[in-house]
Short mmCIF file of C-alpha atoms and ligand atoms in Angstrom, two decimals:
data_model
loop_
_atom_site.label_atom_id
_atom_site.label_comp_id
_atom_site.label_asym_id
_atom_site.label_seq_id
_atom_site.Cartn_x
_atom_site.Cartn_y
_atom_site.Cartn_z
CA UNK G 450 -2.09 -20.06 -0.84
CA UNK G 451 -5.94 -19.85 -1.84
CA UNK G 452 -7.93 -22.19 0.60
CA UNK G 453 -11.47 -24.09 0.14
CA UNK G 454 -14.16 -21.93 -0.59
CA UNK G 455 -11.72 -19.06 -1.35
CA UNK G 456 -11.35 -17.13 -4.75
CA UNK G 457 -8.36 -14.91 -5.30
CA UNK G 458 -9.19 -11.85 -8.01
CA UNK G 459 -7.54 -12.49 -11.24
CA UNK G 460 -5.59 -9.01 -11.25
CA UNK G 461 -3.33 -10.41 -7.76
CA UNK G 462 -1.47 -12.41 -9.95
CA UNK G 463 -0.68 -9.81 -12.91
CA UNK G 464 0.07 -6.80 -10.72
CA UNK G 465 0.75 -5.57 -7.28
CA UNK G 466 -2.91 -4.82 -5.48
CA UNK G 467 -3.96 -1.77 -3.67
CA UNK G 468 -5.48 -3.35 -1.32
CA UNK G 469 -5.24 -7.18 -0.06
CA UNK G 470 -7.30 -9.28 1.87
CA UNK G 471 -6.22 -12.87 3.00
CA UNK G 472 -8.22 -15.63 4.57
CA UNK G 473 -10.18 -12.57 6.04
CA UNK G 474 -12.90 -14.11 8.37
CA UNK G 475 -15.70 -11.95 10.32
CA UNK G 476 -17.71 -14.34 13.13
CA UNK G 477 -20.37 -12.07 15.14
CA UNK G 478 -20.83 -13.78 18.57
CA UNK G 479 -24.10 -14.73 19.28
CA UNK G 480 -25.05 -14.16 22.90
CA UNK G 481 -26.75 -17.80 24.87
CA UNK G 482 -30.79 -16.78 25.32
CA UNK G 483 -33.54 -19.25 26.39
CA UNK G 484 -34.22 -19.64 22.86
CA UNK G 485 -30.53 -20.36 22.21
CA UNK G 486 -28.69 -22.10 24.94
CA UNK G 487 -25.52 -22.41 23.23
CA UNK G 488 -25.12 -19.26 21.76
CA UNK G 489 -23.13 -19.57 18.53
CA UNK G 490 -21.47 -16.74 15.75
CA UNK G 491 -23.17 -15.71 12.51
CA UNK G 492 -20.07 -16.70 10.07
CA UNK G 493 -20.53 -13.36 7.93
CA UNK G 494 -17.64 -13.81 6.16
CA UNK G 495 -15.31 -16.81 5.99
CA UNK G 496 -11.59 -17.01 4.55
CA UNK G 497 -12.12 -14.30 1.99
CA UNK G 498 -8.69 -13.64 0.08
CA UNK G 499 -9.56 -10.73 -2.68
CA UNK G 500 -6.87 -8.57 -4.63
CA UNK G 501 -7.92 -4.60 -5.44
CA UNK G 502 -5.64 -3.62 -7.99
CA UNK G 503 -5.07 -0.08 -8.54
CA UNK G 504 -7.25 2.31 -10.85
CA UNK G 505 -9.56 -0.37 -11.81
CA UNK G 506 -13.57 -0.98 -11.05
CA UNK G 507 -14.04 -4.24 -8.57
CA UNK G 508 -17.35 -5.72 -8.17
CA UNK G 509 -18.57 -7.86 -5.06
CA UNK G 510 -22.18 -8.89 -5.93
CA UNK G 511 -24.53 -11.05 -3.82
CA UNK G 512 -27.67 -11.23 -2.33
CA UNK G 513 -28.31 -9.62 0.92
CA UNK G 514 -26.56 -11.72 3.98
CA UNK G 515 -24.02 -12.97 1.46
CA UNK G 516 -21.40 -10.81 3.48
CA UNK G 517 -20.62 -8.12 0.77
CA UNK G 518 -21.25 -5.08 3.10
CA UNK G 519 -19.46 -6.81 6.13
CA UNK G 520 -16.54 -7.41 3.90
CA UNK G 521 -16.38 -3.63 2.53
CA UNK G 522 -16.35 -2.90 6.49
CA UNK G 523 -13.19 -4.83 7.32
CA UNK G 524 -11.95 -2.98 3.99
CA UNK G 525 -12.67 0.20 5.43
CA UNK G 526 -11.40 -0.96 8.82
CA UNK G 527 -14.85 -0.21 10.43
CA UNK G 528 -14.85 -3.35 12.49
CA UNK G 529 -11.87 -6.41 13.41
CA UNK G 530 -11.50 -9.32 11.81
CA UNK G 531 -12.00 -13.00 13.40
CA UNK G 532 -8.80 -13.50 11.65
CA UNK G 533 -6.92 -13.03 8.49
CA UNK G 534 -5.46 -10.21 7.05
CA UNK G 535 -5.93 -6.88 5.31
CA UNK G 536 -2.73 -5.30 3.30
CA UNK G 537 -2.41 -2.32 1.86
CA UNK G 538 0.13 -1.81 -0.59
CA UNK G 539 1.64 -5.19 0.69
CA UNK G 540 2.12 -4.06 3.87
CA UNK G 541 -0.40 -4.46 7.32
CA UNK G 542 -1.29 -1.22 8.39
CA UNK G 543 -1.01 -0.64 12.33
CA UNK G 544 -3.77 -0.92 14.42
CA UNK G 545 -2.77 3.29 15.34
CA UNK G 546 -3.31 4.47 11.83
CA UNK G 547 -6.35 4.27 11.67
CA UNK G 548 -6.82 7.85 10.67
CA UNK G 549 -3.75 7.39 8.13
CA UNK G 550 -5.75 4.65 6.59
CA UNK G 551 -8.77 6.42 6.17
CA UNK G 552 -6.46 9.03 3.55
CA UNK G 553 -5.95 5.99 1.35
CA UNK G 554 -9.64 4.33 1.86
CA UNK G 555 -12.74 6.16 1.94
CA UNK G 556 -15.91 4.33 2.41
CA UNK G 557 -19.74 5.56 0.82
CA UNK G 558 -22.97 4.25 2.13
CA UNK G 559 -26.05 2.90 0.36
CA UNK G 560 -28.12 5.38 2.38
CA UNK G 561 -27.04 9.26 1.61
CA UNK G 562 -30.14 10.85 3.62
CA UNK G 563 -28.53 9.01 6.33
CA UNK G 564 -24.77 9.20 5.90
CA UNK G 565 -25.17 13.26 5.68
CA UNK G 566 -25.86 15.18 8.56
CA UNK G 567 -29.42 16.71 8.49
CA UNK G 568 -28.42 19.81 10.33
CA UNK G 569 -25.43 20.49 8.31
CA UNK G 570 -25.37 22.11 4.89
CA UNK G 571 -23.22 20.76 2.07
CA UNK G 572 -20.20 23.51 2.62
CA UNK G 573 -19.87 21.87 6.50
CA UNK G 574 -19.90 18.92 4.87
CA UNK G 575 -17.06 19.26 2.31
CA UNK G 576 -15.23 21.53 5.02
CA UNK G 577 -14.67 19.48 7.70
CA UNK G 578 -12.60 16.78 5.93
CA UNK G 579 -10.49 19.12 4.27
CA UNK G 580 -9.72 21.02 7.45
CA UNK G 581 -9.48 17.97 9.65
CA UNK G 582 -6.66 16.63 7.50
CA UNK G 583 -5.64 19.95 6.38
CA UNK G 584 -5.84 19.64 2.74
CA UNK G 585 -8.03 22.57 1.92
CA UNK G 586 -5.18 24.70 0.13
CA UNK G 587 -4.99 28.46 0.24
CA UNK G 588 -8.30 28.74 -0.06
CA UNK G 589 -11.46 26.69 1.65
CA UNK G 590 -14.08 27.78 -0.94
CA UNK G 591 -12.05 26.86 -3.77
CA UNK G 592 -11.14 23.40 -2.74
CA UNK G 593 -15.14 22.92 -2.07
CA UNK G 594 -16.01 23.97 -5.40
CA UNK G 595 -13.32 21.96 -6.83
CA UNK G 596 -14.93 18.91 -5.13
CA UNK G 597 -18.69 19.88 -6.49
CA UNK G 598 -17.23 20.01 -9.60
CA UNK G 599 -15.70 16.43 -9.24
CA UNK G 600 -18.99 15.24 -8.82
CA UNK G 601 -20.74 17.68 -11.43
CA UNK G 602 -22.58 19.61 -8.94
CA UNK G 603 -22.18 22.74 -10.32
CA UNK G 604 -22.08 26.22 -10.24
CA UNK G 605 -20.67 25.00 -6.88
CA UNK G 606 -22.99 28.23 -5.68
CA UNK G 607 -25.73 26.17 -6.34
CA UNK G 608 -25.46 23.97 -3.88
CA UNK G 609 -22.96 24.95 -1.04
CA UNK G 610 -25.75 26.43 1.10
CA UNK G 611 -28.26 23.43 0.43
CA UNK G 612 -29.06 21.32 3.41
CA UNK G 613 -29.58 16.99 2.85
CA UNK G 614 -33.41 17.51 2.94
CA UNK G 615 -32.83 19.94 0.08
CA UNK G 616 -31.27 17.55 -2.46
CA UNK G 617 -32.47 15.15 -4.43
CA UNK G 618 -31.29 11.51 -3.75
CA UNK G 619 -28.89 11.46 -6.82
CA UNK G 620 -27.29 14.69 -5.37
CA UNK G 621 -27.00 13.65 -2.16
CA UNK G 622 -25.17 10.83 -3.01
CA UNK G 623 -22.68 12.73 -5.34
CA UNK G 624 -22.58 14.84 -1.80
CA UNK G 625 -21.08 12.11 -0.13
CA UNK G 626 -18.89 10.87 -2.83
CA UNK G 627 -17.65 14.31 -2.59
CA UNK G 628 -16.95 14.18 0.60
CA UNK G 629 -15.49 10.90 0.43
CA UNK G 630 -13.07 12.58 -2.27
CA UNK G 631 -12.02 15.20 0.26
CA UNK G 632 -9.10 13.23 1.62
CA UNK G 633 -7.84 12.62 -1.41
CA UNK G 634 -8.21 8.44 -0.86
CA UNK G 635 -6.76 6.13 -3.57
CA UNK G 636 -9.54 3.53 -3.28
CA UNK G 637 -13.08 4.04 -2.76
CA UNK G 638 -15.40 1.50 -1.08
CA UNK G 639 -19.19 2.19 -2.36
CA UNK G 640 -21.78 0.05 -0.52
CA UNK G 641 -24.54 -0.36 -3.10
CA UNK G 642 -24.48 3.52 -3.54
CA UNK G 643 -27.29 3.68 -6.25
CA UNK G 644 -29.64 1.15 -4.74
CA UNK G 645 -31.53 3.65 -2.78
CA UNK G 646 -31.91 5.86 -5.67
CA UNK G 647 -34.44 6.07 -8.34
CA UNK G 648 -33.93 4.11 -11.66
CA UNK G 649 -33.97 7.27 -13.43
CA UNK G 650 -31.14 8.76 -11.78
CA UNK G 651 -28.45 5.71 -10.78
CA UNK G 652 -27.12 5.74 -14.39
CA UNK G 653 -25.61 9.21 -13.43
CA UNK G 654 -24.11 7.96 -10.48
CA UNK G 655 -22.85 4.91 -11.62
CA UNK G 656 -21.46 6.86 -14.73
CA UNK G 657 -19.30 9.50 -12.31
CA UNK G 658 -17.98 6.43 -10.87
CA UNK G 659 -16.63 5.53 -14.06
CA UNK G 660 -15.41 8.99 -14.88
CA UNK G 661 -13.40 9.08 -11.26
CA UNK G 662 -11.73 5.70 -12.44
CA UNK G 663 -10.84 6.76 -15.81
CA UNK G 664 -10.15 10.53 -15.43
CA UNK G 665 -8.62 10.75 -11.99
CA UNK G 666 -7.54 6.73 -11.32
CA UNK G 667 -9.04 6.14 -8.59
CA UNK G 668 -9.47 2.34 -7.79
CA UNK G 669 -12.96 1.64 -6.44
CA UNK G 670 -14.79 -1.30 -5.08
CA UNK G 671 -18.37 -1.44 -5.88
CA UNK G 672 -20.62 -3.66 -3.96
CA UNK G 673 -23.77 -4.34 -5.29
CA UNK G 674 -26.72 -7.09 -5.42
CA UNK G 675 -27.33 -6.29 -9.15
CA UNK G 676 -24.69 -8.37 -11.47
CA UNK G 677 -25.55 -6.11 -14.20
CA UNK G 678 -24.85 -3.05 -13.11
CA UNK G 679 -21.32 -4.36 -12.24
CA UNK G 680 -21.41 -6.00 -16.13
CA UNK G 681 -22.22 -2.63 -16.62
CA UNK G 682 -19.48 -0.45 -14.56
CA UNK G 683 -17.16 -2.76 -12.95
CA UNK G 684 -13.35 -4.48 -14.65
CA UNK G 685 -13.49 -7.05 -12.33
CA UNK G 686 -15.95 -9.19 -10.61
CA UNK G 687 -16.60 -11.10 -7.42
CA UNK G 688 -19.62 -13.28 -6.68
CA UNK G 689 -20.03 -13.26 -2.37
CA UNK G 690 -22.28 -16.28 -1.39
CA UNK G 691 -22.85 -17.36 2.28
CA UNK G 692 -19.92 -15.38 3.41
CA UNK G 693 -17.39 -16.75 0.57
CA UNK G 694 -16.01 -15.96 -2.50
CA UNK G 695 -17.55 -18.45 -4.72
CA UNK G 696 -16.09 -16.66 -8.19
CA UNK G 697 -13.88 -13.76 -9.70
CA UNK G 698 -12.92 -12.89 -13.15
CA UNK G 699 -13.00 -10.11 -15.81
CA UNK G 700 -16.64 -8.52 -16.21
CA UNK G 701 -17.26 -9.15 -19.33
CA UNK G 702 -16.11 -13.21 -19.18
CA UNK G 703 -17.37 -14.17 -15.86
CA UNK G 704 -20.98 -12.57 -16.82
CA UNK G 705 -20.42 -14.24 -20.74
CA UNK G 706 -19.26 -17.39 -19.92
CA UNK G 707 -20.48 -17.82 -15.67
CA UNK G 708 -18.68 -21.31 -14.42
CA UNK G 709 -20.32 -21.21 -11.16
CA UNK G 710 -24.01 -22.54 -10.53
CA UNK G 711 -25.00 -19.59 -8.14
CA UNK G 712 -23.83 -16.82 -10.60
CA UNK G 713 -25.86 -18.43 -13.13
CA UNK G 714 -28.29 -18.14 -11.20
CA UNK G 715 -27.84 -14.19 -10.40
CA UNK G 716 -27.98 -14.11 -14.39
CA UNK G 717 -30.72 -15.60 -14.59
CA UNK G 718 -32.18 -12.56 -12.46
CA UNK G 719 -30.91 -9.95 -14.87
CA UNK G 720 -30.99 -10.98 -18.08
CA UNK G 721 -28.99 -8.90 -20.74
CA UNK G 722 -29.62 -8.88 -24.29
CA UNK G 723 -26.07 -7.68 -24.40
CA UNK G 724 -24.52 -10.78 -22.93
CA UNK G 725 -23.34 -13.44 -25.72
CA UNK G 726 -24.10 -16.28 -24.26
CA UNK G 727 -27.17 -15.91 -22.11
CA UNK G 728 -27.10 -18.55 -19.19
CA UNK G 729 -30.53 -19.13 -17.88
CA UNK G 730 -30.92 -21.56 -15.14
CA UNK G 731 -34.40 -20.75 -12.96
CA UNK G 732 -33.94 -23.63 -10.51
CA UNK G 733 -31.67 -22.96 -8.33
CA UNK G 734 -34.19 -20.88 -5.83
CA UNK G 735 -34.25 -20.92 -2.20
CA UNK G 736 -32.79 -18.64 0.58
CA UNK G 737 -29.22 -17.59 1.38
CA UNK G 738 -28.84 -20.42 4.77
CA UNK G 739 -28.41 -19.80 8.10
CA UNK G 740 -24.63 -18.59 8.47
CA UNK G 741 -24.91 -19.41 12.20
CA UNK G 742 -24.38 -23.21 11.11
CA UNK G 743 -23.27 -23.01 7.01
CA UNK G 744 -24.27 -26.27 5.49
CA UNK G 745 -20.82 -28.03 5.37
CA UNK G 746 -18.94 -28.46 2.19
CA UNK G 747 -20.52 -26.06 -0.51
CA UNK G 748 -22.46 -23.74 0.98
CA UNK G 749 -24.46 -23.37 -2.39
CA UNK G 750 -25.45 -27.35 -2.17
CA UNK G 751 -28.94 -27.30 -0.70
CA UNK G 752 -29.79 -24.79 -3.45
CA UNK G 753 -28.06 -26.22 -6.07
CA UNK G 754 -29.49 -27.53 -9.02
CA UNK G 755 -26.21 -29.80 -10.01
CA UNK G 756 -24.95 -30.64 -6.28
CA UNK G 757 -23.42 -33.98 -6.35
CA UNK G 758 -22.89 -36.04 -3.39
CA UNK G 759 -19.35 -34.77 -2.62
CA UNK G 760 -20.73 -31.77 -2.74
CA UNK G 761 -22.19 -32.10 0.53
CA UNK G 762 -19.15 -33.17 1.94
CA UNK G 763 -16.28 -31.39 1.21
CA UNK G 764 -15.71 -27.70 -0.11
CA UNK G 765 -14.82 -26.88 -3.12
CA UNK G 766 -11.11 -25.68 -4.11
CA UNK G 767 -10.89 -22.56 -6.35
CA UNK G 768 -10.12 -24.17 -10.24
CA UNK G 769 -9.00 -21.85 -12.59
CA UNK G 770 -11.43 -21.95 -15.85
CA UNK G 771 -9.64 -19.60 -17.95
CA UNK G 772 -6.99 -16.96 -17.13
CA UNK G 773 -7.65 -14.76 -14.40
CA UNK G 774 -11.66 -16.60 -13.96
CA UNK G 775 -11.67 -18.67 -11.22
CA UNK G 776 -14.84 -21.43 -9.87
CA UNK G 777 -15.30 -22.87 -6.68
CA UNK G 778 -16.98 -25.46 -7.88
CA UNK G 779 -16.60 -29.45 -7.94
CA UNK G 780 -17.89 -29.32 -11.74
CA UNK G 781 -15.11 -28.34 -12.98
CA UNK G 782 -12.79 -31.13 -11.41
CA UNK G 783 -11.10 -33.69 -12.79
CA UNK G 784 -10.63 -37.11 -11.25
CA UNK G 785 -13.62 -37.23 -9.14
CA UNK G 786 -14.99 -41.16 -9.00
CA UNK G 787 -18.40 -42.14 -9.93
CA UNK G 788 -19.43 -42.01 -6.02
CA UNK G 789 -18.57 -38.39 -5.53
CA UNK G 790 -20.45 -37.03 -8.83
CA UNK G 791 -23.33 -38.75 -8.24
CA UNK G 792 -26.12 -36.06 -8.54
CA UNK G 793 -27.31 -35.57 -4.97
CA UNK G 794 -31.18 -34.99 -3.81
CA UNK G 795 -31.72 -31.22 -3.28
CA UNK G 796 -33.60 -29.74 -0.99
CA UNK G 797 -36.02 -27.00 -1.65
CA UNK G 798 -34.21 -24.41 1.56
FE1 LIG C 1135 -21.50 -26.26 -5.13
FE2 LIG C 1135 -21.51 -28.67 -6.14
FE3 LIG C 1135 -23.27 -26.89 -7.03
FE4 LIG C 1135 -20.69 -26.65 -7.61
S1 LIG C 1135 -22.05 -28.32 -8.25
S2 LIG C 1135 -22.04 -25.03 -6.87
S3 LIG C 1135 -19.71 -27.42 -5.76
S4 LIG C 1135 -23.16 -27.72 -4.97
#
């Protein structure tokens, strides 16, 4: 059952997910301070239900403190959840397994300078997944050049000896995708993995992605602030605002035909000469709010440009616009009275 302020991904409905989220909720407690008697919780993430499927491309895009990367962390099992629940393959996995889990999920950061060890060259690096979970074969070398290769670094001789200081950004990255690939996962969580690369060189990146989904089938989630990059790459996409799932669809429709204000407004930050129907809406601006008290009902309303006074008052359901795209958004429902679509004041935030 999808809740207010809760988007399910289209794909749940036509095939069994990889991986599952339900009502997932992440609250960081906020310790009491002179400047905060009452302490509090920064509501990163509220009610989040989200299908993977399996060997497809799935996009969360948002602005920074929508929750994206705190979401891909209770994906990747990093931290606990307030509450909800993460399945994969329909089933919870135990609170033990948390190596286990790690087989199926692998997780890459934005930052490879950081996620790589500086005193360790790239061979350590491959090595040491492949001999922790004892996957390396009959032969060590040969399962680290196989992995270079995976991520066209190659001759693997090239590169083995090379330390993270050594490497350009772009091959650092397809480093740690590398190693990510080591335990042979089924679903890949990448944190905004081109954003700290140069322009030049993310189309490379972006494009192995793409080659891992279509030549091996290997189901990824892409996170990203840049809705047309995951026009670009992604099958699927989900729009993260203030913690919440505010839409999902298929790439190509939900960036063609956006139903929800605050994705129109991401388009209207990256426009697309490619896209058929260019939305442009430049008024919604503002900041992402304080998640340590969300403004009640839509948490888009202060920013948006067609909040109505219900909109300040309840939250939206999900409403299906076509199949598989899905709004949370009180434009698109029926039977509201004159009262509760009356346009409401907005605030500059
Ligand atoms: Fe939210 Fe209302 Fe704007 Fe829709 S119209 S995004 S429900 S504030």
């Amino acid at each position: 059952m999808t809740g207010p302020g809760q988007v399910r991904s289209h794909q749940q409905v036509t095939e069994p997910p990889l991986l599952e989220t339900r009502g997932l909720t992440k609250h960081f407690r906020i310790r009491s301070s002179r400047l905060n008697p009452h302490g509090g919780a920064v509501h990163a993430v509220d009610n989040v239900s989200l299908a993977v499927p399996k060997g497809g491309i799935t996009a969360i895009v948002g602005e920074s403190g929508s929750g994206k990367s705190t979401l891909t962390r209770l994906m990747a099992r990093l931290i606990k959840p307030t509450s909800g629940e993460l399945l994969l393959d329909g089933r919870r996995p135990a609170a033990s397994t948390r190596r286990a889990y790690a087989t199926h999920v692998q997780l890459v950061l934005q930052d490879p300078f950081s996620s790589l060890n500086p005193v360790h060259d790239v061979r350590y690096h491959l090595a040491r997944p492949l001999i922790v979970h004892k996957l390396a074969g009959t032969s060590l070398d040969q399962a680290i050049e196989g992995l270079l290769d995976r991520v066209s670094l190659s001759p693997a001789a090239l590169f083995t000896g090379k330390y993270p200081h050594e490497l350009s950004g772009g091959q650092r990255q397809r480093v740690a995708i590398a190693r990510a690939l080591a335990v042979q996962p089924r679903l890949l969580l990448a944190d905004e993995p081109v954003s700290m690369l140069d322009v030049s060189i993310r189309l490379g990146v972006l494009n192995l992605l793409a080659d891992l989904r279509d030549n091996d089938g290997l189901s990824i989630v892409y996170v990203t602030h840049d809705i047309a990059s995951a026009r670009y790459l992604a099958d699927v996409i989900a729009v993260m605002y203030a913690g919440q799932l505010v839409e999902s669809g298929p790439a190509q429709t939900l960036t063609d035909e956006p139903s929800h204000p605050y994705t129109e407004l991401l388009l209207s930050a990256a426009p697309d000469p490619a896209r058929t129907r260019v939305t442009v809406n430049l008024r919604g601006k503002g900041q992402v709010p304080n998640l340590v008290a969300p403004p009640p009902g839509c948490r888009f309303h202060p920013r948006c440009p067609h909040a109505m006074s219900i909109c300040a008052e309840k939250a939206p359901m999900p409403f299906e616009i076509s199949p598989g795209h899905l709004s949370a958004c009180w434009l698109h429902a029926s039977g509201l009275d004159e009262s509760q679509r009356a346009p409401r004041a907005r605030k500059e935030a």
